[in-house]
Amino acid sequence: MKILVCISQVPDTSTKIVLKDNNTAINNQGVTFVINPYDEWYALVRALELKEAGIASDIHLVTVGKADTEPVIRKALALGGDEAIRIDADSHDPYETANYIAEYAKTVGYDLILCGKESIDYNNGAVGAMLAELLDTDYIGFASDIQIEGNTATVKREIEGGEETDTCSLPVVIACQKGVAEARIPNMRGIMAARTRPLKVVTPGTVGSVTEILSYELPPAKAGIKMVSADNMDELVELLHAEAKVI
Amino acid sequence: MSVIVLVEHTEGNIKKKSLEAVQYAAGIAQKTGTTVSAVVLGTLADSEMENLGQYGAQKVLHVADARLDELHARAYTSALIAAAQKEGSKIIIALHDINGRAVAPRLSAKLKAGLVAGALSYPDLDKGFVIKKAVFSGKAFAFVNITSDVKVITLMPNTFQLNKGEGKATIEKLDVNFGDKDFGVKVKEVNLIKGEIPLADAQLVVSGGRGMKGPENWGLIEDLAKELGAGTACSRPVADAHWRPHHEHVGQTGGTVRPNLYIAVGISGAIQHLAGVNGSKTIVVINKDPEAPFFKAANYGVVGDALEILPRLTEAVKNFKQNHK
């Protein structure tokens, strides 16, 4: 069974966002880039567990990005995986990204495609379901547990106010969140091994984007905090009612 | 040429956030000189569907196939495409929630349509079709222009205030020829957590962190939540220590909440936690450490011991409710 794990490079969680070029771009200077946590902690680690359990034979990692994303995909390879593919494009449009990955995935034929529930930079959470549509497969989002038996995936997923257990046939695209696996830390052996694993660079076909980001804006600073004495909760409730109008 | 909007319902009632989506669709229809056709999938009474007229829908297209009472993303996609074809629609709207996020990207891929996921504004038509959305987990906003002919939008719930008007929507039955693939995912089991308010939709949330000192003190959080009619949440360390179930964990790697009021009790406010709550309209922080970073992101703050303050606050809410009956 072949598994493809979609990896996205994102700014580290603690990054302070700074804009440049008249607010039309993000200033990446001094920003630390990491593997999108949902892709790394859940999707990738679950794929590795499936390989360790003898269920999966090959784990491939794919990212859409320019050469500057290679350190991050190498870091992902240090956790495990047999080979990595970098699709050489700079895309901020989920439609474009999904088309590039689908185009490559069709050349291999994966039984299972795992991604994180969303990337923490653009927060679209759209590539997984788009991939499923482009590959004519099922898609299960917000997964918290994935079991594979033969040709069937059994997946627990979040629903409003609880959880649901679904089954479907492979191939399927599953977007992962907390619960799917426990995060791992790469060890020295993995880091050394990652250096020797193949990192293929693929030139994509022409897709063209259907959205463009024109500009960015930072949220307004909080207009000061009102402190309320711990002995005066009636005042707090009154403020929430009369001023904030939330109760 | 109408604007198509997917309407979600549960236990015979249309969800409030879907009324928001219909109203949003109506706003876009007004800007683009067209009308709104709401799409209802599965079993729902006509009287409930007609009420969508009060929020700006002229028409409801009802696909009354009972299999659609559960989410089947591919069937939903087929139904919405059938509705869009019937109406000659170029704009399709769903919610930025579990269901909408399973369906809208499929529509986008199928129709070669640009998607804005998590819209926070009406489109600005002066610059094209430009919509504001949060990026970097709320640390910035992006203005995204959809350049394709067909456009798909998921609206972030709890973004716009509802304004109920007059009107009745007309109902048309829509038959869709579904294929086997449309129902490829089989639902084996559903576990609903009884009596809890789903966090993603909660208007009010009371959330506890390590400052609660242990799971035995959670009754204090629950008492306040009950008095307010709020959902309960927690920080990551609390979920990791198994004081609370994982589905309550909000933050960068847990869930995201966007309530009108978020009360954080004994949570220091690490940046990862803020990423899950910074869409909240009003934040109250209760913490014994006056230097806790969360105070910087809060509207109201109380410095003191959570275990002493919570019962007082619950009592104050109780009194307030009695005086405002």
Coordinates of C-alpha atoms in Angstrom, one line a residue:
Chain A
M1 CA 0.0 0.0 0.0
K2 CA 1.4 3.4 -1.0
I3 CA 0.7 6.5 1.1
L4 CA 1.2 10.1 0.1
V5 CA 1.6 12.6 2.9
C6 CA 1.0 16.3 1.9
I7 CA 3.5 18.6 3.7
S8 CA 3.1 22.3 3.9
Q9 CA 5.8 24.8 5.0
V10 CA 4.5 27.4 7.4
P11 CA 5.9 30.1 9.6
D12 CA 6.5 28.9 13.2
T13 CA 3.5 29.4 15.5
S14 CA 5.2 32.1 17.5
T15 CA 6.0 34.2 14.4
K16 CA 5.1 37.9 14.6
I17 CA 3.6 38.8 11.2
V18 CA 5.2 41.8 9.6
L19 CA 4.0 43.2 6.3
K20 CA 6.0 44.7 3.5
D21 CA 5.6 46.2 0.0
N22 CA 2.7 48.4 0.9
N23 CA 1.0 45.5 2.7
T24 CA 0.9 43.3 -0.4
A25 CA 3.3 40.7 1.0
I26 CA 4.5 39.1 4.2
N27 CA 8.0 39.9 5.3
N28 CA 9.7 36.5 5.7
Q29 CA 13.0 37.9 7.0
G30 CA 14.0 36.3 10.2
V31 CA 10.9 34.0 10.1
T32 CA 11.5 30.4 11.2
F33 CA 9.7 27.9 8.9
V34 CA 8.4 24.6 10.1
I35 CA 6.4 21.7 8.9
N36 CA 2.7 22.5 9.3
P37 CA 1.9 20.9 12.7
Y38 CA -1.2 19.0 11.6
D39 CA 0.8 17.6 8.6
E40 CA 3.7 16.6 10.8
W41 CA 2.3 15.5 14.1
Y42 CA -0.8 13.6 12.8
A43 CA -0.7 12.9 9.1
L44 CA 3.0 12.0 8.7
V45 CA 3.3 10.1 12.0
R46 CA 0.1 8.1 11.3
A47 CA 1.6 7.1 7.9
L48 CA 4.8 6.0 9.6
E49 CA 2.9 4.0 12.2
L50 CA 1.0 2.2 9.3
K51 CA 4.3 1.4 7.7
E52 CA 5.7 0.1 11.1
A53 CA 2.6 -2.1 11.4
G54 CA 3.4 -3.7 8.1
I55 CA 0.2 -2.2 6.5
A56 CA 1.9 0.4 4.2
S57 CA 4.9 -0.4 2.0
D58 CA 5.9 3.1 0.7
I59 CA 5.5 6.5 2.3
H60 CA 6.0 9.5 0.0
L61 CA 6.0 13.1 1.1
V62 CA 5.0 15.9 -1.2
T63 CA 5.2 19.6 -1.0
V64 CA 4.4 22.4 -3.4
G65 CA 7.1 25.1 -3.1
K66 CA 10.3 26.6 -4.4
A67 CA 13.8 25.5 -3.4
D68 CA 13.6 27.3 -0.1
T69 CA 11.1 24.7 1.1
E70 CA 13.7 21.9 0.9
P71 CA 15.0 22.2 4.5
V72 CA 11.5 21.6 5.8
I73 CA 10.8 18.6 3.6
R74 CA 14.2 17.2 4.7
K75 CA 13.1 17.7 8.3
A76 CA 9.9 15.7 7.5
L77 CA 12.1 13.0 5.9
A78 CA 14.1 12.8 9.1
L79 CA 11.0 11.6 10.9
G80 CA 10.6 8.9 8.2
G81 CA 9.3 8.3 4.8
D82 CA 10.9 6.7 1.7
E83 CA 11.1 9.6 -0.6
A84 CA 10.0 13.2 -1.0
I85 CA 8.7 15.1 -3.9
R86 CA 8.9 18.9 -4.3
I87 CA 6.6 20.3 -6.9
D88 CA 8.5 23.3 -8.1
A89 CA 5.8 26.1 -7.8
D90 CA 5.0 29.0 -5.6
S91 CA 1.3 28.7 -4.9
H92 CA -1.0 30.5 -2.5
D93 CA -4.1 29.3 -4.2
P94 CA -5.5 26.0 -2.8
Y95 CA -7.0 25.1 -6.2
E96 CA -3.6 25.4 -7.9
T97 CA -1.8 23.5 -5.1
A98 CA -4.4 20.7 -5.2
N99 CA -4.1 20.4 -9.0
Y100 CA -0.3 20.1 -8.9
I101 CA -0.5 17.4 -6.2
A102 CA -3.3 15.5 -8.1
E103 CA -1.3 15.6 -11.3
Y104 CA 1.6 14.0 -9.6
A105 CA -0.4 11.6 -7.6
K106 CA -2.1 10.2 -10.7
T107 CA 1.4 9.2 -12.1
V108 CA 2.0 7.0 -9.0
G109 CA -1.5 5.9 -7.8
Y110 CA -1.7 6.1 -4.0
D111 CA -4.0 4.1 -1.9
L112 CA -4.1 6.6 0.9
I113 CA -3.4 10.4 0.9
L114 CA -3.0 12.0 4.3
C115 CA -2.8 15.7 5.0
G116 CA -3.4 17.9 8.1
K117 CA -6.8 19.4 8.7
E118 CA -5.5 22.8 7.5
S119 CA -2.3 24.8 7.3
I120 CA -1.7 27.3 10.0
D121 CA -0.7 30.0 7.5
Y122 CA -3.6 30.4 5.1
N123 CA -6.1 28.4 7.2
N124 CA -8.1 27.2 4.2
G125 CA -8.2 23.5 4.9
A126 CA -9.2 23.0 1.3
V127 CA -6.5 21.1 -0.5
G128 CA -7.5 17.7 0.9
A129 CA -11.1 17.8 -0.3
M130 CA -10.0 19.4 -3.6
L131 CA -7.5 16.5 -4.1
A132 CA -10.3 14.0 -3.5
E133 CA -12.5 15.6 -6.1
L134 CA -9.6 15.8 -8.7
L135 CA -8.7 12.1 -8.0
D136 CA -12.4 11.1 -7.9
T137 CA -12.1 9.6 -4.4
D138 CA -13.8 10.0 -1.1
Y139 CA -12.6 12.4 1.5
I140 CA -12.9 12.4 5.3
G141 CA -12.0 15.6 7.2
F142 CA -11.3 16.3 10.8
A143 CA -10.2 12.7 11.4
S144 CA -9.1 11.8 14.9
D145 CA -8.5 8.1 14.4
I146 CA -7.5 6.1 11.3
Q147 CA -7.5 2.3 11.0
I148 CA -6.8 0.5 7.7
E149 CA -7.8 -3.1 7.1
G150 CA -7.4 -4.6 3.7
N151 CA -9.1 -2.2 1.3
T152 CA -11.2 -0.4 4.0
A153 CA -10.4 2.7 6.0
T154 CA -12.3 3.1 9.3
V155 CA -12.1 6.7 10.4
K156 CA -13.3 8.5 13.5
R157 CA -14.1 12.1 12.6
E158 CA -15.3 15.2 14.5
I159 CA -18.9 16.2 14.0
E160 CA -20.9 19.0 15.6
G161 CA -21.3 18.0 19.3
G162 CA -19.5 14.6 19.1
E163 CA -17.9 12.2 16.8
E164 CA -18.8 9.7 14.0
T165 CA -17.2 6.6 12.8
D166 CA -17.1 6.2 9.0
T167 CA -15.9 3.5 6.7
C168 CA -14.9 3.8 3.1
S169 CA -12.9 2.0 0.4
L170 CA -9.4 2.9 -0.5
P171 CA -8.2 5.1 -2.2
V172 CA -9.3 7.9 0.1
V173 CA -8.0 11.3 1.2
I174 CA -8.1 11.9 4.9
A175 CA -7.4 15.2 6.7
C176 CA -6.0 14.7 10.2
Q177 CA -6.2 16.4 13.5
K178 CA -5.4 15.7 17.1
G179 CA -5.9 12.1 18.1
V180 CA -4.7 10.5 14.9
A181 CA -1.2 10.0 16.3
E182 CA 1.2 11.2 18.9
A183 CA 3.8 13.7 17.8
R184 CA 7.4 12.4 17.4
I185 CA 10.8 14.0 17.6
P186 CA 13.3 13.2 14.9
N187 CA 16.4 11.4 16.2
M188 CA 20.0 11.6 14.9
R189 CA 19.7 8.4 12.9
G190 CA 16.6 9.8 11.1
I191 CA 18.3 13.1 10.4
M192 CA 21.4 11.2 8.9
A193 CA 19.2 8.9 6.9
A194 CA 17.1 11.7 5.6
R195 CA 20.2 13.1 3.8
T196 CA 20.4 10.0 1.7
R197 CA 16.8 9.7 0.8
P198 CA 15.7 10.9 -2.6
L199 CA 14.2 14.3 -2.9
K200 CA 12.6 14.6 -6.4
V201 CA 11.9 17.9 -7.9
V202 CA 9.0 17.9 -10.3
T203 CA 8.1 20.7 -12.8
P204 CA 4.3 21.0 -12.7
G205 CA 2.0 21.5 -15.7
T206 CA 0.2 24.7 -16.2
V207 CA -2.8 25.1 -13.9
G208 CA -3.2 28.8 -13.3
S209 CA -4.7 30.2 -10.1
V210 CA -8.3 31.2 -9.6
T211 CA -7.7 33.4 -6.6
E212 CA -5.0 36.0 -5.8
I213 CA -4.2 37.8 -2.6
L214 CA -4.2 41.5 -3.2
S215 CA -3.2 42.7 0.2
Y216 CA -2.9 42.0 3.9
E217 CA -3.9 43.8 7.1
L218 CA -2.9 43.4 10.7
P219 CA -5.7 43.3 13.3
P220 CA -6.2 46.5 15.3
A221 CA -4.5 46.6 18.6
K222 CA -6.7 45.7 21.6
A223 CA -8.0 49.0 23.0
G224 CA -6.7 48.5 26.5
I225 CA -8.0 46.1 29.1
K226 CA -10.4 47.0 31.8
M227 CA -9.4 45.5 35.1
V228 CA -12.2 44.5 37.5
S229 CA -11.6 43.9 41.2
A230 CA -11.8 40.2 42.2
D231 CA -14.3 41.2 44.9
N232 CA -16.7 42.9 42.4
M233 CA -18.0 40.3 40.0
D234 CA -21.4 42.2 39.8
E235 CA -19.4 44.9 38.0
L236 CA -17.9 42.5 35.6
V237 CA -21.3 41.1 34.7
E238 CA -22.7 44.6 34.3
L239 CA -19.8 45.5 31.9
L240 CA -20.4 42.4 29.9
H241 CA -24.1 43.3 29.6
A242 CA -24.1 47.1 29.1
E243 CA -20.7 47.7 27.5
A244 CA -19.7 44.5 25.6
K245 CA -23.3 43.5 25.0
V246 CA -22.5 39.8 25.1
I247 CA -24.9 38.7 27.9
Chain B
M1 CA -28.4 33.6 -12.2
S2 CA -29.3 33.4 -8.5
V3 CA -26.8 33.0 -5.6
I4 CA -26.8 29.4 -4.3
V5 CA -26.5 28.8 -0.6
L6 CA -26.2 25.5 1.2
V7 CA -28.5 25.3 4.3
E8 CA -27.8 23.0 7.2
H9 CA -30.4 21.8 9.6
T10 CA -30.6 19.5 12.6
E11 CA -33.5 17.8 14.3
G12 CA -36.0 19.6 12.1
N13 CA -34.6 23.1 12.6
I14 CA -32.4 25.2 10.4
K15 CA -29.1 26.0 12.1
K16 CA -28.7 29.7 13.1
K17 CA -25.4 29.9 11.3
S18 CA -27.2 28.8 8.1
L19 CA -29.6 31.8 8.5
E20 CA -26.4 33.9 8.6
A21 CA -25.2 32.2 5.4
V22 CA -28.6 32.9 3.7
Q23 CA -28.5 36.5 4.8
Y24 CA -24.9 36.8 3.5
A25 CA -26.0 35.3 0.2
A26 CA -28.8 37.9 0.1
G27 CA -26.3 40.7 0.6
I28 CA -24.2 39.4 -2.3
A29 CA -27.4 38.9 -4.5
Q30 CA -28.3 42.5 -3.8
K31 CA -24.8 43.7 -4.9
T32 CA -24.8 41.6 -8.0
G33 CA -28.5 42.3 -9.0
T34 CA -29.8 38.7 -8.6
T35 CA -31.7 36.6 -6.1
V36 CA -31.0 33.8 -3.6
S37 CA -31.9 30.1 -4.0
A38 CA -31.3 28.2 -0.8
V39 CA -30.5 24.5 -1.1
V40 CA -31.9 22.2 1.6
L41 CA -30.7 18.6 1.5
G42 CA -32.6 15.8 3.3
T43 CA -35.7 15.8 5.4
L44 CA -37.2 19.2 6.5
A45 CA -40.7 20.6 6.9
D46 CA -41.9 23.1 4.3
S47 CA -42.9 25.5 7.1
E48 CA -39.3 25.6 8.3
M49 CA -37.9 26.1 4.7
E50 CA -40.4 28.9 4.0
N51 CA -38.9 30.9 6.9
L52 CA -35.7 31.3 4.9
G53 CA -37.6 34.1 3.2
Q54 CA -37.2 36.2 6.3
Y55 CA -33.5 36.2 5.7
G56 CA -33.5 37.0 2.0
A57 CA -34.1 33.7 0.2
Q58 CA -36.6 34.0 -2.6
K59 CA -36.6 30.3 -3.4
V60 CA -35.7 27.0 -1.7
L61 CA -34.5 24.1 -3.8
H62 CA -35.3 21.0 -1.7
V63 CA -33.6 17.7 -2.4
A64 CA -35.8 15.5 -0.2
D65 CA -33.6 12.4 -0.3
A66 CA -33.4 11.0 3.3
R67 CA -29.9 9.7 2.8
L68 CA -28.8 13.4 2.8
D69 CA -29.7 13.7 6.5
E70 CA -26.2 12.6 7.0
L71 CA -23.2 14.4 5.5
H72 CA -22.2 12.7 2.2
A73 CA -19.9 15.3 0.8
R74 CA -19.9 13.9 -2.8
A75 CA -23.7 13.7 -2.9
Y76 CA -23.9 17.2 -1.4
T77 CA -21.5 18.4 -4.2
S78 CA -23.6 16.7 -6.9
A79 CA -26.8 18.3 -5.5
L80 CA -25.3 21.8 -5.3
I81 CA -23.9 21.4 -8.9
A82 CA -27.4 20.3 -10.0
A83 CA -28.9 23.4 -8.3
A84 CA -26.3 25.8 -9.7
Q85 CA -26.9 24.4 -13.2
K86 CA -30.7 24.7 -12.9
E87 CA -30.4 28.3 -11.7
G88 CA -27.5 29.3 -13.9
S89 CA -25.6 30.3 -10.8
K90 CA -22.1 31.6 -10.7
I91 CA -21.8 32.1 -6.9
I92 CA -22.1 29.2 -4.3
I93 CA -22.0 29.8 -0.6
A94 CA -21.6 27.3 2.3
L95 CA -20.4 27.7 5.8
H96 CA -16.8 27.5 7.0
D97 CA -17.7 24.5 9.3
I98 CA -17.2 20.8 9.2
N99 CA -19.8 20.2 6.5
G100 CA -19.1 23.2 4.4
R101 CA -15.3 22.5 4.5
A102 CA -16.0 19.0 3.1
V103 CA -18.2 20.3 0.2
A104 CA -17.0 23.7 -0.9
P105 CA -13.4 22.6 -1.9
R106 CA -15.0 19.8 -4.0
L107 CA -17.2 22.3 -5.8
S108 CA -14.2 24.6 -6.4
A109 CA -12.1 21.7 -7.9
K110 CA -15.0 20.5 -10.0
L111 CA -16.1 23.9 -11.3
K112 CA -12.6 25.4 -11.6
A113 CA -13.9 28.0 -9.2
G114 CA -11.9 30.2 -6.9
L115 CA -12.6 29.5 -3.2
V116 CA -12.4 31.9 -0.3
A117 CA -12.5 29.8 2.8
G118 CA -13.7 31.5 6.0
A119 CA -15.0 34.8 4.6
L120 CA -15.3 37.7 7.0
S121 CA -16.7 40.3 4.6
Y122 CA -19.0 40.9 1.7
P123 CA -17.1 40.9 -1.6
D124 CA -15.8 44.3 -2.7
L125 CA -16.8 44.5 -6.3
D126 CA -14.8 47.7 -7.0
K127 CA -11.5 45.8 -7.2
G128 CA -12.9 42.6 -8.7
F129 CA -14.4 40.2 -6.2
V130 CA -12.4 40.8 -3.1
I131 CA -13.2 39.1 0.3
K132 CA -11.5 39.5 3.6
K133 CA -10.4 36.4 5.5
A134 CA -8.2 35.6 8.5
V135 CA -4.8 34.1 7.9
F136 CA -1.9 33.0 10.2
S137 CA -4.6 31.8 12.7
G138 CA -6.0 35.3 13.1
K139 CA -2.7 37.2 13.4
A140 CA -3.5 38.9 10.0
F141 CA -6.1 39.3 7.4
A142 CA -5.8 38.7 3.7
F143 CA -7.9 40.3 0.9
V144 CA -8.5 37.6 -1.6
N145 CA -9.7 38.3 -5.1
I146 CA -11.6 35.5 -6.9
T147 CA -10.6 35.7 -10.6
S148 CA -12.6 32.8 -12.0
D149 CA -16.1 33.1 -13.5
V150 CA -17.7 30.7 -10.9
K151 CA -17.0 31.6 -7.3
V152 CA -17.3 29.5 -4.1
I153 CA -17.3 31.0 -0.6
T154 CA -17.4 29.5 2.9
L155 CA -18.7 32.0 5.4
M156 CA -17.2 32.1 8.9
P157 CA -20.0 31.5 11.3
N158 CA -20.9 34.2 13.9
T159 CA -19.5 37.0 11.6
F160 CA -22.6 38.9 10.9
Q161 CA -25.5 39.8 13.2
L162 CA -28.8 38.3 12.0
N163 CA -31.6 40.7 10.9
K164 CA -35.0 39.0 10.6
G165 CA -37.2 40.5 8.0
E166 CA -40.5 39.6 6.3
G167 CA -41.1 37.2 3.5
K168 CA -41.8 33.6 2.5
A169 CA -39.6 31.6 0.3
T170 CA -41.2 29.4 -2.4
I171 CA -40.2 25.8 -2.3
E172 CA -39.3 23.7 -5.4
K173 CA -38.4 20.1 -5.3
L174 CA -35.2 19.2 -7.0
D175 CA -34.5 15.7 -8.1
V176 CA -30.8 14.7 -8.4
N177 CA -29.6 11.5 -10.0
F178 CA -27.0 10.3 -7.5
G179 CA -24.5 7.7 -8.3
D180 CA -23.1 5.0 -6.0
K181 CA -19.9 6.9 -5.5
D182 CA -21.9 9.8 -4.0
F183 CA -22.6 7.5 -1.0
G184 CA -19.2 5.8 -0.8
V185 CA -18.6 6.8 2.8
K186 CA -20.7 4.7 5.2
V187 CA -21.6 6.0 8.6
K188 CA -21.1 3.3 11.2
E189 CA -21.6 5.0 14.5
V190 CA -22.5 8.4 15.8
N191 CA -21.6 9.5 19.3
L192 CA -23.1 12.8 20.4
I193 CA -22.0 14.2 23.7
K194 CA -25.4 14.8 25.4
G195 CA -26.3 18.1 26.8
E196 CA -23.2 19.9 25.5
I197 CA -23.1 22.9 23.3
P198 CA -20.9 22.3 20.3
L199 CA -17.8 24.5 20.8
A200 CA -17.5 25.6 17.2
D201 CA -20.9 27.2 17.3
A202 CA -21.0 28.3 20.9
Q203 CA -21.9 32.0 21.5
L204 CA -20.4 31.9 25.0
V205 CA -17.5 29.8 26.1
V206 CA -16.0 29.2 29.6
S207 CA -12.5 27.8 29.4
G208 CA -10.2 26.4 32.1
G209 CA -6.4 26.0 32.2
R210 CA -3.9 24.7 34.6
G211 CA -4.8 27.4 37.1
M212 CA -7.8 25.2 37.9
K213 CA -5.3 23.0 39.8
G214 CA -7.1 19.7 39.0
P215 CA -10.1 18.0 37.4
E216 CA -11.9 17.9 40.7
N217 CA -12.4 21.7 40.4
W218 CA -14.1 21.6 37.0
G219 CA -17.5 21.8 38.6
L220 CA -16.8 25.5 39.1
I221 CA -16.3 26.0 35.4
E222 CA -19.4 23.9 34.6
D223 CA -21.6 25.8 37.1
L224 CA -20.7 29.1 35.4
A225 CA -21.1 27.7 31.9
K226 CA -24.6 26.3 32.9
E227 CA -25.6 29.7 34.4
L228 CA -24.5 31.5 31.2
G229 CA -25.7 28.8 28.8
A230 CA -22.1 28.5 27.6
G231 CA -19.9 25.7 26.1
T232 CA -16.9 24.6 28.1
A233 CA -13.4 24.4 26.8
C234 CA -9.8 23.9 28.1
S235 CA -6.2 24.6 27.3
R236 CA -3.9 22.0 25.8
P237 CA -2.0 21.0 29.0
V238 CA -5.4 20.3 30.6
A239 CA -6.4 18.0 27.8
D240 CA -2.9 16.4 27.7
A241 CA -3.2 15.7 31.4
H242 CA -6.6 14.1 30.8
W243 CA -8.4 16.4 33.2
R244 CA -10.8 17.1 30.3
P245 CA -11.7 15.3 27.1
H246 CA -9.7 16.2 24.0
H247 CA -12.6 17.7 22.1
E248 CA -12.6 20.5 24.6
H249 CA -9.0 21.6 23.8
V250 CA -8.9 24.9 21.9
G251 CA -5.7 26.3 20.4
Q252 CA -3.4 26.0 17.5
T253 CA -3.6 22.2 17.5
G254 CA -7.0 21.8 19.0
G255 CA -10.3 23.4 18.0
T256 CA -11.0 27.0 17.1
V257 CA -13.8 29.0 18.7
R258 CA -15.3 32.3 17.7
P259 CA -17.8 33.1 20.4
N260 CA -19.1 36.5 21.4
L261 CA -17.7 35.9 24.9
Y262 CA -14.6 33.8 25.9
I263 CA -13.9 33.6 29.6
A264 CA -10.4 32.2 30.2
V265 CA -9.9 30.9 33.7
G266 CA -6.4 30.1 34.9
I267 CA -5.0 30.0 31.3
S268 CA -1.7 31.9 30.8
G269 CA -2.4 32.7 27.2
A270 CA 0.4 31.1 25.2
I271 CA 0.5 32.2 21.6
Q272 CA -0.7 28.7 20.6
H273 CA -3.8 29.0 22.7
L274 CA -4.5 32.5 21.4
A275 CA -4.5 31.1 17.8
G276 CA -7.6 29.1 18.7
V277 CA -9.5 31.9 20.4
N278 CA -8.5 35.2 18.8
G279 CA -11.7 35.3 16.7
S280 CA -13.7 35.9 20.0
K281 CA -15.4 39.2 20.2
T282 CA -14.9 39.8 23.9
I283 CA -12.3 38.1 26.1
V284 CA -12.3 37.9 29.9
V285 CA -9.2 36.7 31.6
I286 CA -9.1 35.5 35.2
N287 CA -5.6 34.7 36.4
K288 CA -3.7 35.0 39.6
D289 CA -0.6 36.1 37.8
P290 CA -1.0 39.8 36.8
E291 CA 1.8 39.2 34.3
A292 CA 0.1 36.4 32.4
P293 CA 0.4 37.2 28.6
F294 CA -3.3 36.6 28.1
F295 CA -4.2 39.9 29.7
K296 CA -2.6 41.7 26.7
A297 CA -5.2 40.1 24.4
A298 CA -8.2 40.6 26.8
N299 CA -10.9 43.2 27.0
Y300 CA -11.6 42.6 30.7
G301 CA -9.3 41.2 33.4
V302 CA -9.5 39.9 36.9
V303 CA -6.4 39.2 39.0
G304 CA -7.0 36.5 41.7
D305 CA -7.5 32.9 42.5
A306 CA -9.8 31.2 40.0
L307 CA -11.2 28.9 42.6
E308 CA -12.4 31.8 44.7
I309 CA -13.5 34.1 41.8
L310 CA -15.6 31.5 39.8
P311 CA -18.3 30.9 42.5
R312 CA -18.6 34.7 42.9
L313 CA -19.0 35.2 39.2
T314 CA -21.5 32.4 38.9
E315 CA -23.5 34.1 41.7
A316 CA -23.3 37.5 40.0
V317 CA -24.6 36.0 36.7
K318 CA -27.5 34.4 38.7
N319 CA -28.4 37.7 40.3
F320 CA -28.1 39.5 37.0
K321 CA -30.5 37.0 35.4
Q322 CA -33.0 37.4 38.2
N323 CA -32.9 41.2 37.9
H324 CA -33.3 41.2 34.1
K325 CA -36.2 38.7 33.8

